Coordinates of C-alpha atoms and ligand atoms in Angstrom, one line a residue:
X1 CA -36.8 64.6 20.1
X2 CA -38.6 65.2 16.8
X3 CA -38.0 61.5 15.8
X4 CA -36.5 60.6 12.3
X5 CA -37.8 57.4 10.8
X6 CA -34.9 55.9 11.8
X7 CA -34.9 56.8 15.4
X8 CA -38.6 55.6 15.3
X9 CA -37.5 52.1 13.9
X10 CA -35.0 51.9 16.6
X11 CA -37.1 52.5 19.5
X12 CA -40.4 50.1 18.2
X13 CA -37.5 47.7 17.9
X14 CA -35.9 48.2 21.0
X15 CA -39.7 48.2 23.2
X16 CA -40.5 44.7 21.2
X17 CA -37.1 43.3 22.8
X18 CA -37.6 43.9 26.1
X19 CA -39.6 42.2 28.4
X20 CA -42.1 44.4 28.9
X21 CA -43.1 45.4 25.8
X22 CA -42.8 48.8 26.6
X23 CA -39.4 51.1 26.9
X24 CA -37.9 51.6 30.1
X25 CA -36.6 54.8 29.4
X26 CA -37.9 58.6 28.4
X27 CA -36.6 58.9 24.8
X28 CA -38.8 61.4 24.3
X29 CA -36.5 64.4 25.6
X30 CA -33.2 62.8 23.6
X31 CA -31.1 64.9 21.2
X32 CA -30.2 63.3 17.7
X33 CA -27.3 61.5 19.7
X34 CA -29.9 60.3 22.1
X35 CA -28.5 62.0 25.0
X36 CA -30.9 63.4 27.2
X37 CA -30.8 65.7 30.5
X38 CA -29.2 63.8 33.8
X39 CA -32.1 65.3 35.6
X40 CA -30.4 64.3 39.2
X41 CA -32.9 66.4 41.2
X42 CA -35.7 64.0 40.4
X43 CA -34.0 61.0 41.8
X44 CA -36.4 59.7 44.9
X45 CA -34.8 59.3 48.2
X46 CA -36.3 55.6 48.1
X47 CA -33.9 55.5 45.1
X48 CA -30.5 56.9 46.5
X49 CA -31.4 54.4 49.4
X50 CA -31.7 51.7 46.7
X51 CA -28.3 52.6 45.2
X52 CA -26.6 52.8 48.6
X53 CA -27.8 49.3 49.3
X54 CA -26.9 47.9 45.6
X55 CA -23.3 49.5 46.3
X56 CA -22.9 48.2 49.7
X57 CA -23.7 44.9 48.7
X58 CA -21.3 44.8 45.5
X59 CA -18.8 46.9 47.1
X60 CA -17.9 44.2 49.9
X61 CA -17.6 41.0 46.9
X62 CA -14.8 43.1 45.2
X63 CA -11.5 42.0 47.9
X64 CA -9.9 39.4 45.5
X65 CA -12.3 39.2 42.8
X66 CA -12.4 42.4 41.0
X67 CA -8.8 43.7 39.7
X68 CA -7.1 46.2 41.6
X69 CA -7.8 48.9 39.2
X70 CA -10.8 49.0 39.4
X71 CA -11.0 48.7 43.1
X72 CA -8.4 51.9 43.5
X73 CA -10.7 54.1 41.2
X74 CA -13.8 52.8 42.7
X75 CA -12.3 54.3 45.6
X76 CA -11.8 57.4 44.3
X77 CA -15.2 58.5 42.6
X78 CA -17.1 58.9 45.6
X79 CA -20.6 57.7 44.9
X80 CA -21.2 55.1 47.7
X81 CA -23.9 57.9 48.8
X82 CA -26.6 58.1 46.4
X83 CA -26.8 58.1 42.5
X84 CA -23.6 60.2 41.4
X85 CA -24.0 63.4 39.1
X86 CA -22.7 62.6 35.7
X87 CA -21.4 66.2 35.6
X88 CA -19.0 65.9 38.8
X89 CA -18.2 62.8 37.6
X90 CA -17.3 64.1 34.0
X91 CA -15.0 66.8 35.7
X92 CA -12.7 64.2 37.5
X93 CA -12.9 61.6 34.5
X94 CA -11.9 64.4 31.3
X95 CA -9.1 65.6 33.6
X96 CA -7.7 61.7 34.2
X97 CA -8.1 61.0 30.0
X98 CA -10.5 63.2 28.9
X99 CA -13.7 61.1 28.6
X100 CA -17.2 62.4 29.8
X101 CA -20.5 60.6 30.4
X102 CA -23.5 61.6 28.6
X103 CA -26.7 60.7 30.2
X104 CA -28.8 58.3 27.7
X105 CA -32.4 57.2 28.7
X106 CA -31.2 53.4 27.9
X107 CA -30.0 51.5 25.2
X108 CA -28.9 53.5 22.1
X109 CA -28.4 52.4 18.2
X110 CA -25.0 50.7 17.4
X111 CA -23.9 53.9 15.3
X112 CA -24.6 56.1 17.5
X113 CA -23.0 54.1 20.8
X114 CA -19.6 53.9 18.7
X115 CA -20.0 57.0 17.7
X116 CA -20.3 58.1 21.5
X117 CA -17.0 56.3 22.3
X118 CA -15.0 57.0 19.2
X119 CA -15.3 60.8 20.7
X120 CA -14.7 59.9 24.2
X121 CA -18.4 60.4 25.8
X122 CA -19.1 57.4 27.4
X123 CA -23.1 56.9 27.9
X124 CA -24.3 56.1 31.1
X125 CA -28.1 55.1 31.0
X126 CA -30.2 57.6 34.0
X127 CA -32.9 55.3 35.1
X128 CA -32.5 52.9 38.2
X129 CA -33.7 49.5 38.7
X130 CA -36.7 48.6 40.8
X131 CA -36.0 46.8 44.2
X132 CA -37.6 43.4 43.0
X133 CA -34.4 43.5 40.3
X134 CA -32.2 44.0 43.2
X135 CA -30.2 40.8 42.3
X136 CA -31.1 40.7 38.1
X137 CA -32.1 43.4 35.5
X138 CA -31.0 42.8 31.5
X139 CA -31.3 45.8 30.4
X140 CA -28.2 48.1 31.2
X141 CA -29.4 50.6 34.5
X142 CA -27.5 53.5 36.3
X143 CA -25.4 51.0 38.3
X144 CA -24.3 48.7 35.7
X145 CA -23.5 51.5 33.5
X146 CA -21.8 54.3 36.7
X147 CA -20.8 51.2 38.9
X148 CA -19.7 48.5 36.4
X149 CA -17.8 50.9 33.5
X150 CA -17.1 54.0 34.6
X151 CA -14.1 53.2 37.1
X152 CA -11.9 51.9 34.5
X153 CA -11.7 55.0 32.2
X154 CA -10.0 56.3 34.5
X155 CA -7.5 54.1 33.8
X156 CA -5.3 55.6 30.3
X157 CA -4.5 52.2 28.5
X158 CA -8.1 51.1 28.9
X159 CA -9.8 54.5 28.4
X160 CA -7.6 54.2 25.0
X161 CA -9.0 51.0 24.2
X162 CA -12.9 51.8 24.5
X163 CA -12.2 54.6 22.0
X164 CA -10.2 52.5 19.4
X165 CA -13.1 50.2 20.4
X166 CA -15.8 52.8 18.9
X167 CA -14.1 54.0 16.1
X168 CA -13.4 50.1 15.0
X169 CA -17.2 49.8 15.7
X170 CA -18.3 52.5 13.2
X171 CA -15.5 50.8 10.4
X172 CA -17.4 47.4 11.2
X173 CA -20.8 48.6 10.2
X174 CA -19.4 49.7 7.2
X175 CA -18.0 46.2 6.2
X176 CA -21.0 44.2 8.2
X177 CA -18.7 43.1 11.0
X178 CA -21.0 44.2 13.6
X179 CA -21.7 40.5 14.9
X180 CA -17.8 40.0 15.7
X181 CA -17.0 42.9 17.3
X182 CA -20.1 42.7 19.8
X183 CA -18.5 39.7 20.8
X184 CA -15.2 41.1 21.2
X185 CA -17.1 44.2 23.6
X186 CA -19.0 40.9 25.3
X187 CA -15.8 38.8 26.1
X188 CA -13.5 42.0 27.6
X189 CA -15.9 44.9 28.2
X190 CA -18.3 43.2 29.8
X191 CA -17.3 39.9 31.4
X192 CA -13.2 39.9 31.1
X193 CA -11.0 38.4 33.3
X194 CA -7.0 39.4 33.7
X195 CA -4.5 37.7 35.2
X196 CA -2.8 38.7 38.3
X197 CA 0.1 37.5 40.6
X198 CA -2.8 36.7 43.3
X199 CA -4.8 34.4 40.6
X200 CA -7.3 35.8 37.9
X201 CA -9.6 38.6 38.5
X202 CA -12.5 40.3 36.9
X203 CA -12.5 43.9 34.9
X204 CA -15.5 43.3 32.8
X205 CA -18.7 45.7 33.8
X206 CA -21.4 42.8 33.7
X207 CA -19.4 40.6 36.2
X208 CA -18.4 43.7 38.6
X209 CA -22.0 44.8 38.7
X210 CA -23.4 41.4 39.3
X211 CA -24.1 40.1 42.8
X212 CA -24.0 36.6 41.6
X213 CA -21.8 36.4 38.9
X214 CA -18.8 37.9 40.1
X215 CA -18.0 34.6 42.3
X216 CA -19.5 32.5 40.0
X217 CA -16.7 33.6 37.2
X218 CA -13.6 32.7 39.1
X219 CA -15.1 30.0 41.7
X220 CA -17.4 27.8 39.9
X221 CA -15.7 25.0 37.8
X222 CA -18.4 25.0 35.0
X223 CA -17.0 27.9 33.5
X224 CA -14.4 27.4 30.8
X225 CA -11.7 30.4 31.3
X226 CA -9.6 30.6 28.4
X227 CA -6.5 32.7 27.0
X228 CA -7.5 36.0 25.3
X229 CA -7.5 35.3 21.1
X230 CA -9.0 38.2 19.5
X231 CA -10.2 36.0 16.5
X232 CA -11.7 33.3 19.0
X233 CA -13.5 35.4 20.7
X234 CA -14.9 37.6 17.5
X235 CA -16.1 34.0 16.7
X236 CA -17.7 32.9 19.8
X237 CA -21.2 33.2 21.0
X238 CA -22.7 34.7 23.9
X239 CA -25.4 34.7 26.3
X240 CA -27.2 37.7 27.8
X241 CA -29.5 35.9 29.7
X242 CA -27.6 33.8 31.8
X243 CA -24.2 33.6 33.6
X244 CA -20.9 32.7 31.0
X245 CA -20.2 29.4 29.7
X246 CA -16.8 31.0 28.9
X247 CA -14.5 33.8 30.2
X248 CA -11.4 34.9 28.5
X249 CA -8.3 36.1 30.2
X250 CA -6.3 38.9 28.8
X251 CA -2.9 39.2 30.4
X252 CA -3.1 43.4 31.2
X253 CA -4.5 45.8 29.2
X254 CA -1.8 46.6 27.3
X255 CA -2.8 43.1 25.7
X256 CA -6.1 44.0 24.9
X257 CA -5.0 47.3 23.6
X258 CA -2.4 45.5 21.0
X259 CA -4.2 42.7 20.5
X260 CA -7.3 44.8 18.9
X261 CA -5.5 47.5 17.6
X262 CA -4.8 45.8 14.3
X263 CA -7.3 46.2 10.8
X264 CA -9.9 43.6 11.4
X265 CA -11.2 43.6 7.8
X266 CA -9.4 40.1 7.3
X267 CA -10.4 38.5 10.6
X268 CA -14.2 39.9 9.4
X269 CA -13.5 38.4 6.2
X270 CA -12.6 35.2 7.3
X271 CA -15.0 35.1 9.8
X272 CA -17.8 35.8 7.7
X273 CA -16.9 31.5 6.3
X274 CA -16.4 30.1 8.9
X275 CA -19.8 29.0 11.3
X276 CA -20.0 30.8 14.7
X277 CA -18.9 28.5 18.1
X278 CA -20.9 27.5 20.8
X279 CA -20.6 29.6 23.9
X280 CA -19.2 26.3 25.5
X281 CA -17.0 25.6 23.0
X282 CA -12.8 24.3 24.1
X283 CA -10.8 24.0 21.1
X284 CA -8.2 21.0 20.7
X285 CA -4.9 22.7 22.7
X286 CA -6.6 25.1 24.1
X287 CA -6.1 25.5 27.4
X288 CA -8.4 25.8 30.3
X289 CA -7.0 28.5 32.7
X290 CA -7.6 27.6 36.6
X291 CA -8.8 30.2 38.4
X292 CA -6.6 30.3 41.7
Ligands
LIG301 N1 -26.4 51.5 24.3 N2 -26.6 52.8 26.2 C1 -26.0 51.8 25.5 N3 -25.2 51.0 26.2 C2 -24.5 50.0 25.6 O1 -23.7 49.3 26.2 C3 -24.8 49.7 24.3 C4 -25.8 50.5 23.6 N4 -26.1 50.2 22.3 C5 -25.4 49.2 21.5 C6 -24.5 48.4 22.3 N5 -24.2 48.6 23.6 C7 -23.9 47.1 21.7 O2 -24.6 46.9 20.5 C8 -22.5 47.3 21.4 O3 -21.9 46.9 22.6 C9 -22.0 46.5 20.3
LIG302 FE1 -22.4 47.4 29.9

């Protein structure tokens, strides 16, 4: 990539974030939407054995934790036999609702993730985690990214939402509403619950790629687990270091889909007043949903 100044900015800033110091992934190949060649052939077998062993282990915690859904299209990708070609992948997916991955060599700016979603190209980050972050990794790798989010855009209502999702992002840099709608991708994308006749279950990508976390949300009583509120959760805090202090529940995903398909620019307004909450925040009347 010859790098613009801004790319350049981006990448010092994103290498000073992480632990290390250093980026995890080869930017150097990216295209001006940072996407970069899948490069499948270069995959070690020490690394397809890795995956297999990450997916075996997830694979069996999803019975009664994760939501059907995403179970059923799980089912159907395929890839409990080494790290999956994005390609393949993109064949299956743009025929269910016309969404592709792109293969990114990690974390990409805001703009141009939004921009990635508004146009239905999901981005799936090509490296793979080392064995001693078996159990942890913060940065998004290959199996949060394949294993956690790619299953559910197969699914139309929710495939519909991630792209109303990106083009809301790209309106929210424009009126500084990044923050809040971060929070919103947090709370659903990543660590949602849903209700279900059997009890709550996951559909967010951090808990359904998490060996720990996905028992933790529904099992543990510390948690709080609270109704979806678009507004509440565009004004709560988060973690990325550690497991939820708070899950919210959306009722199906034809919830989520109405409930942030409105103009935000008052709730950003507003917003913009009042101070942030506390992660562990429960409101007077709100109500703390049990899990089973
Ligand atoms: N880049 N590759 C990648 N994956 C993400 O999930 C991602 C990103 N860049 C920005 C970003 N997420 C967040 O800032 C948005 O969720 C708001
Ligand atoms: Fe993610």
């Amino acid at each position: 990539m010859d790098m613009t100044l801004e790319q350049a900015e981006f990448l010092k800033t994103l290498a000073e974030k992480s632990d290390s110091g250093s980026l995890r992934g080869d930017y150097s190949a990216a295209d001006a939407q940072y996407v970069v060649p899948q490069d499948w052939h270069t995959y070690t077998p020490d690394q397809h054995a890795l995956w297999r062993k990450l997916y075996q282990r997830q694979v069996q915690l999803l019975p009664g934790r994760a939501c059907d859904l995403f179970i059923d299209s799980l089912a159907g990708l395929d890839a409990a036999g080494g790290i999956p070609q994005f390609d393949r992948t993109s064949e299956a997916l743009s025929r269910a609702t016309g969404w592709r991955l792109v293969a990114v060599p990690g974390l990409v700016p805001d703009h141009v993730f939004f921009e990635h979603l508004a146009n239905r190209r999901f981005p799936v980050t090509v490296w793979l985690r080392e064995p001693r972050e078996f159990d942890y990794i913060v940065e998004p790798d290959v199996f949060h990214d394949f294993f956690g989010h790619v299953p559910l855009l197969f699914n139309p209502v929710f495939a519909n939402h991630l792209q109303e999702y990106g083009k809301g992002g790209l309106k929210a840099l424009r009126l500084g509403g990044l923050q809040f709608l971060a929070r919103l991708y947090w709370y659903t994308v990543e660590f949602g619950l849903i209700e279900s006749p059997q009890g709550l279950r996951a559909y967010g990508a951090g808990i359904l790629s998490s060996g720990g976390e996905i028992g933790y949300c529904l099992n543990s009583p510390v948690p709080r687990r609270i109704p979806f509120n678009a507004e509440r959760v565009m004004r709560t805090l988060y973690k990325i270091d550690s497991y939820q202090d708070t899950y919210f529940v959306i009722r199906d995903f034809d919830q989520l889909f109405e409930d942030t398909a409105p103009d935000f620019s008052p709730i950003y307004a507003r917003l913009q007043t009042l101070a942030a909450l506390p992660a562990d925040s429960l409101l007077a009347g709100e109500r703390n949903l049990q899990a089973t």
